[in-house]
XYZ file of N, CA and C in Angstrom:
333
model
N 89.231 68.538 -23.804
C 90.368 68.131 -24.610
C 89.856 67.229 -25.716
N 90.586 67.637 -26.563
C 89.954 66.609 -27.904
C 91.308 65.583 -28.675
N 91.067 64.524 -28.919
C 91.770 63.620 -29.557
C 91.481 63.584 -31.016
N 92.477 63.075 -31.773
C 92.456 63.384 -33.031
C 92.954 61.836 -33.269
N 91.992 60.489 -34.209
C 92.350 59.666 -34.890
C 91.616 59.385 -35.892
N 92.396 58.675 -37.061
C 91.696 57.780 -37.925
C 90.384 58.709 -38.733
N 90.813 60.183 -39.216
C 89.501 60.730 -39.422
C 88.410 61.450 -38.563
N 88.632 61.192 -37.195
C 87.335 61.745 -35.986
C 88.292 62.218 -35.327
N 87.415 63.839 -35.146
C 88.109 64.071 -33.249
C 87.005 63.672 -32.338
N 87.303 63.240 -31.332
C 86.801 62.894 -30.094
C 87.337 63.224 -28.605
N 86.135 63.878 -28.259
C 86.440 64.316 -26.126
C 87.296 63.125 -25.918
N 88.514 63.706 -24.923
C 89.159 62.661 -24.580
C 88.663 62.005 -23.090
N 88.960 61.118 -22.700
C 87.831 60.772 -21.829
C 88.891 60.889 -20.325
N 89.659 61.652 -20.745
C 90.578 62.016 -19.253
C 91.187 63.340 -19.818
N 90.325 64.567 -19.218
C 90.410 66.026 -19.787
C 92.236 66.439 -19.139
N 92.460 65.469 -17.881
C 93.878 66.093 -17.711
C 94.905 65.689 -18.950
N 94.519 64.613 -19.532
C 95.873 63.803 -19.831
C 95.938 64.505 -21.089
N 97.574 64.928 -21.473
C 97.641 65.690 -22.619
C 97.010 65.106 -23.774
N 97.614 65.960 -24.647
C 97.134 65.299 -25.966
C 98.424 64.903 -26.707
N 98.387 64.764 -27.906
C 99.721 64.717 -28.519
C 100.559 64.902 -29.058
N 99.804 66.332 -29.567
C 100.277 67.767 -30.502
C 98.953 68.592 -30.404
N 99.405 70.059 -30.514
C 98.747 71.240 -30.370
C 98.774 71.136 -32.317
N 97.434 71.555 -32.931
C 97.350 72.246 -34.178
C 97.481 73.349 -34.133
N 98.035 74.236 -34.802
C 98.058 75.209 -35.148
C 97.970 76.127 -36.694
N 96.705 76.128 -36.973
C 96.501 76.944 -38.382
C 96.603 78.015 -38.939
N 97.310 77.749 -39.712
C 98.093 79.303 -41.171
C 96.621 80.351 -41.038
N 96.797 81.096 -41.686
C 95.568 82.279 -41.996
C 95.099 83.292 -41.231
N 96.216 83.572 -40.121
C 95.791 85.224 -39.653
C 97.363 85.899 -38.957
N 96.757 87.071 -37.980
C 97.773 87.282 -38.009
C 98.604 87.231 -36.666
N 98.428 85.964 -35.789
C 99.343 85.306 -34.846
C 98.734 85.237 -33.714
N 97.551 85.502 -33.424
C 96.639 84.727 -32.460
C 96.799 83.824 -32.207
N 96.450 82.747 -33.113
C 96.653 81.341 -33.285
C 97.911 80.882 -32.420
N 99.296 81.351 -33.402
C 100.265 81.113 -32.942
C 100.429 81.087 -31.350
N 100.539 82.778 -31.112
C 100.450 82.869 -29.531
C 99.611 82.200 -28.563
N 98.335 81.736 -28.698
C 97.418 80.449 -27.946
C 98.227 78.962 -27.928
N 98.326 78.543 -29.408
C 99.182 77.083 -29.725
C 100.368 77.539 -27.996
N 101.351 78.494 -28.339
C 102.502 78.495 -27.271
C 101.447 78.366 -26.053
N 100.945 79.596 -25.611
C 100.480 79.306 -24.387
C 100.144 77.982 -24.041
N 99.286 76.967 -24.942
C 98.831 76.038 -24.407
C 99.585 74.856 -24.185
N 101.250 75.029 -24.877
C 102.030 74.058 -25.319
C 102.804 74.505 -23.858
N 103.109 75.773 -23.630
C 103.814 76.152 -22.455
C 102.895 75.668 -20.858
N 101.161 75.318 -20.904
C 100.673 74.843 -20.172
C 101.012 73.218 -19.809
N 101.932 72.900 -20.911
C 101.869 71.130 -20.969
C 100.867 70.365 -21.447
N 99.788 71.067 -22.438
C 98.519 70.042 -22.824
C 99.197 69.281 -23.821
N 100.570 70.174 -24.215
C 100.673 68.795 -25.817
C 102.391 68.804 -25.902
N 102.949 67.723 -26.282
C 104.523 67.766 -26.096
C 105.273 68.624 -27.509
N 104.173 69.016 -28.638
C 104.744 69.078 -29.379
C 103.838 70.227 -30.049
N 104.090 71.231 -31.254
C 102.944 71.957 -31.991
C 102.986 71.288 -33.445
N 101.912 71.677 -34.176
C 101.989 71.307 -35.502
C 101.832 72.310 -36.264
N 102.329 73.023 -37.496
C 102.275 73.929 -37.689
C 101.742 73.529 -38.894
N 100.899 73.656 -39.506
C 100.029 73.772 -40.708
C 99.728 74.828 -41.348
N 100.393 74.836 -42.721
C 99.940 75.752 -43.735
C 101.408 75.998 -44.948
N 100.784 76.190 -45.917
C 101.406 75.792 -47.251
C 101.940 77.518 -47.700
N 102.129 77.075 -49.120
C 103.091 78.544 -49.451
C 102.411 79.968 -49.377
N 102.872 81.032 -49.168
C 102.831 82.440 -49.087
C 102.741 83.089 -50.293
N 104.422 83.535 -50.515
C 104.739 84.000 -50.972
C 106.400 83.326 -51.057
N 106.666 83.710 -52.248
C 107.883 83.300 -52.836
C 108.081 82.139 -52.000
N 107.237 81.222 -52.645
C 107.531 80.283 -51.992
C 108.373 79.666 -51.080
N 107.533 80.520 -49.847
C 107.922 80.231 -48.391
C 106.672 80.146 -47.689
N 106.305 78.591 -46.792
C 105.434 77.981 -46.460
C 105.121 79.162 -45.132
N 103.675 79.330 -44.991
C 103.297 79.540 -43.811
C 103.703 78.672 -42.288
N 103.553 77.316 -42.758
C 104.239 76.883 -41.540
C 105.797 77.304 -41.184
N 106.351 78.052 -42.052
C 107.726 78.007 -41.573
C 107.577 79.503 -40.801
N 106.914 80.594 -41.480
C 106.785 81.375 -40.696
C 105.936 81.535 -39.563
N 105.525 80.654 -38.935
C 104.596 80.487 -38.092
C 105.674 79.247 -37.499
N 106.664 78.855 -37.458
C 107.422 78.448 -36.500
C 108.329 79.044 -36.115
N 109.218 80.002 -37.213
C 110.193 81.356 -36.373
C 109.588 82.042 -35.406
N 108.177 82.037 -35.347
C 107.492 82.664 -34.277
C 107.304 82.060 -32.952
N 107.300 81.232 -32.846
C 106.670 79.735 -32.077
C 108.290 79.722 -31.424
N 109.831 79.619 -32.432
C 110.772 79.794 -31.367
C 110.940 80.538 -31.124
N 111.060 82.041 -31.194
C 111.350 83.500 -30.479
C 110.366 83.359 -29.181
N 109.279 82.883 -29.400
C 108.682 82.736 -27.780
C 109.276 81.695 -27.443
N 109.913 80.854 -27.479
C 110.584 79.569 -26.358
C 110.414 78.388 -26.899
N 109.926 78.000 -27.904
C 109.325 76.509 -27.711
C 110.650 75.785 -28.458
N 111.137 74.769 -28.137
C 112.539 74.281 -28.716
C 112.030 73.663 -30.330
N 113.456 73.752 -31.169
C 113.380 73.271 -32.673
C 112.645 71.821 -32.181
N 112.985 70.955 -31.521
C 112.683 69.875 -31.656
C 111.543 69.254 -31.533
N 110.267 70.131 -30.809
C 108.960 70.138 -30.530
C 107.828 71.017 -31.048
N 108.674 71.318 -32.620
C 107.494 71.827 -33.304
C 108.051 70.637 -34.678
N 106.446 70.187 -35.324
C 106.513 69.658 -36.647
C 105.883 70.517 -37.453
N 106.270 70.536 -39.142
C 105.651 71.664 -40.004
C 104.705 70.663 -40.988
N 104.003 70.937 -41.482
C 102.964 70.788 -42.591
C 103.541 71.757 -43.704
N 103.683 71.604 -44.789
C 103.985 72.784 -45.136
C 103.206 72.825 -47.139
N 102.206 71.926 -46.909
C 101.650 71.524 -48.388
C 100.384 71.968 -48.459
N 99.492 72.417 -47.172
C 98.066 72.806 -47.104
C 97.678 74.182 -47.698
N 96.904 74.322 -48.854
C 96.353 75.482 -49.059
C 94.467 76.064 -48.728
N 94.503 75.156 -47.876
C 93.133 75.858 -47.202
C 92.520 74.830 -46.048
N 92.333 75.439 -45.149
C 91.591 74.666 -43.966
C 91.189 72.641 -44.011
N 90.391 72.645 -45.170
C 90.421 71.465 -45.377
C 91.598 70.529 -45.602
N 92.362 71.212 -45.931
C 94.229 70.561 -46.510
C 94.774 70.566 -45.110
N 94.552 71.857 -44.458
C 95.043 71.690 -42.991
C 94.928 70.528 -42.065
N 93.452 70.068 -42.146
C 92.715 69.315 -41.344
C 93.591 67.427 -41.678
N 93.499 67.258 -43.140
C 93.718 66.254 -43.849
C 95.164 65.527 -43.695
N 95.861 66.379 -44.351
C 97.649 66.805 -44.045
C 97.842 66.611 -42.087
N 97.038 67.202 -41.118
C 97.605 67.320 -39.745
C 96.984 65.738 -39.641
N 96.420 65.049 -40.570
C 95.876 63.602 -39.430
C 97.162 62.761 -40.156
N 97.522 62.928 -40.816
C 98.576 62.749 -41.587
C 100.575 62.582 -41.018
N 100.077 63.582 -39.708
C 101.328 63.762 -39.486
C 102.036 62.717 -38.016
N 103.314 62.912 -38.015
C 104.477 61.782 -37.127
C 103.754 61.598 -35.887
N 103.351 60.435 -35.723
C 103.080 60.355 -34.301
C 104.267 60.412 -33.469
N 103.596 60.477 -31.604
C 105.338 60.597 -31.260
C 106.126 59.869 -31.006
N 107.243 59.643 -31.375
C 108.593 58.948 -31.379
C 108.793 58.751 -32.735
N 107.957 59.139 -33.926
C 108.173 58.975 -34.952
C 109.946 59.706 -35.791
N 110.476 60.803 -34.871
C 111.466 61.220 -35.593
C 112.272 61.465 -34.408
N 113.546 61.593 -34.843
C 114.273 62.215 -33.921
C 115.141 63.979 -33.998
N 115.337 64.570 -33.019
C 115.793 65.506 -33.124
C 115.276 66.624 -34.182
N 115.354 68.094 -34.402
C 115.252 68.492 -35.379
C 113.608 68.423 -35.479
N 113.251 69.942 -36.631
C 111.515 69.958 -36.445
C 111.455 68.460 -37.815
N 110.056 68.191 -37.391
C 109.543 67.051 -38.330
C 108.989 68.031 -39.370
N 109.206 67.516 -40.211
C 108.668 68.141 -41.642
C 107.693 67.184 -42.445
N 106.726 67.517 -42.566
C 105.640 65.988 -44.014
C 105.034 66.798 -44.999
């Protein structure tokens, strides 16, 4: 399990204890997605993050990569979107960036 602060990921030093969001990155075609659920449906993370910026007609990858994320189960309220990243590095930058938890209530978090 890996932790994500301040710039570094780091082994967490208790592999049971969740983490605190699942990443999940824009750029294929739903692998990603479907792993993020599985692993979110395992309980490793209370929440997903959906990272990735516009498409087409400007409509963010993270948004379509969360209609997906709820048709498999995961509730509005435990996915947050990224929705400004246009390439891996933006992904990375933008997700250290995002609500820690208790930061919002109800409703997906959006930054």
């Amino acid at each position: 399990m890996l932790k994500v602060g301040l710039g570094a990921v780091v082994p967490s030093s208790s592999p049971g204890e969740p983490a605190d969001v699942i990443i999940v990155l824009s750029g294929e075609q739903g692998e990603r997605v479907a792993t993020g659920v599985k692993l979110y449906q395992e309980g490793l993370a209370p929440r997903l993050l959906m990272t990735g910026g516009p498409v087409e007609w400007n409509v963010a990858a993270a948004d379509i990569m969360a209609g997906q994320v709820k048709f498999l189960g995961v509730p509005e309220k435990d996915i947050v979107l990224e929705k400004r990243a246009t390439s891996t590095c933006e992904n990375a930058l933008y997700s250290l960036m995002a609500p820690g938890p208790g930061d919002r209530s109800g409703g997906p978090g959006v930054f």
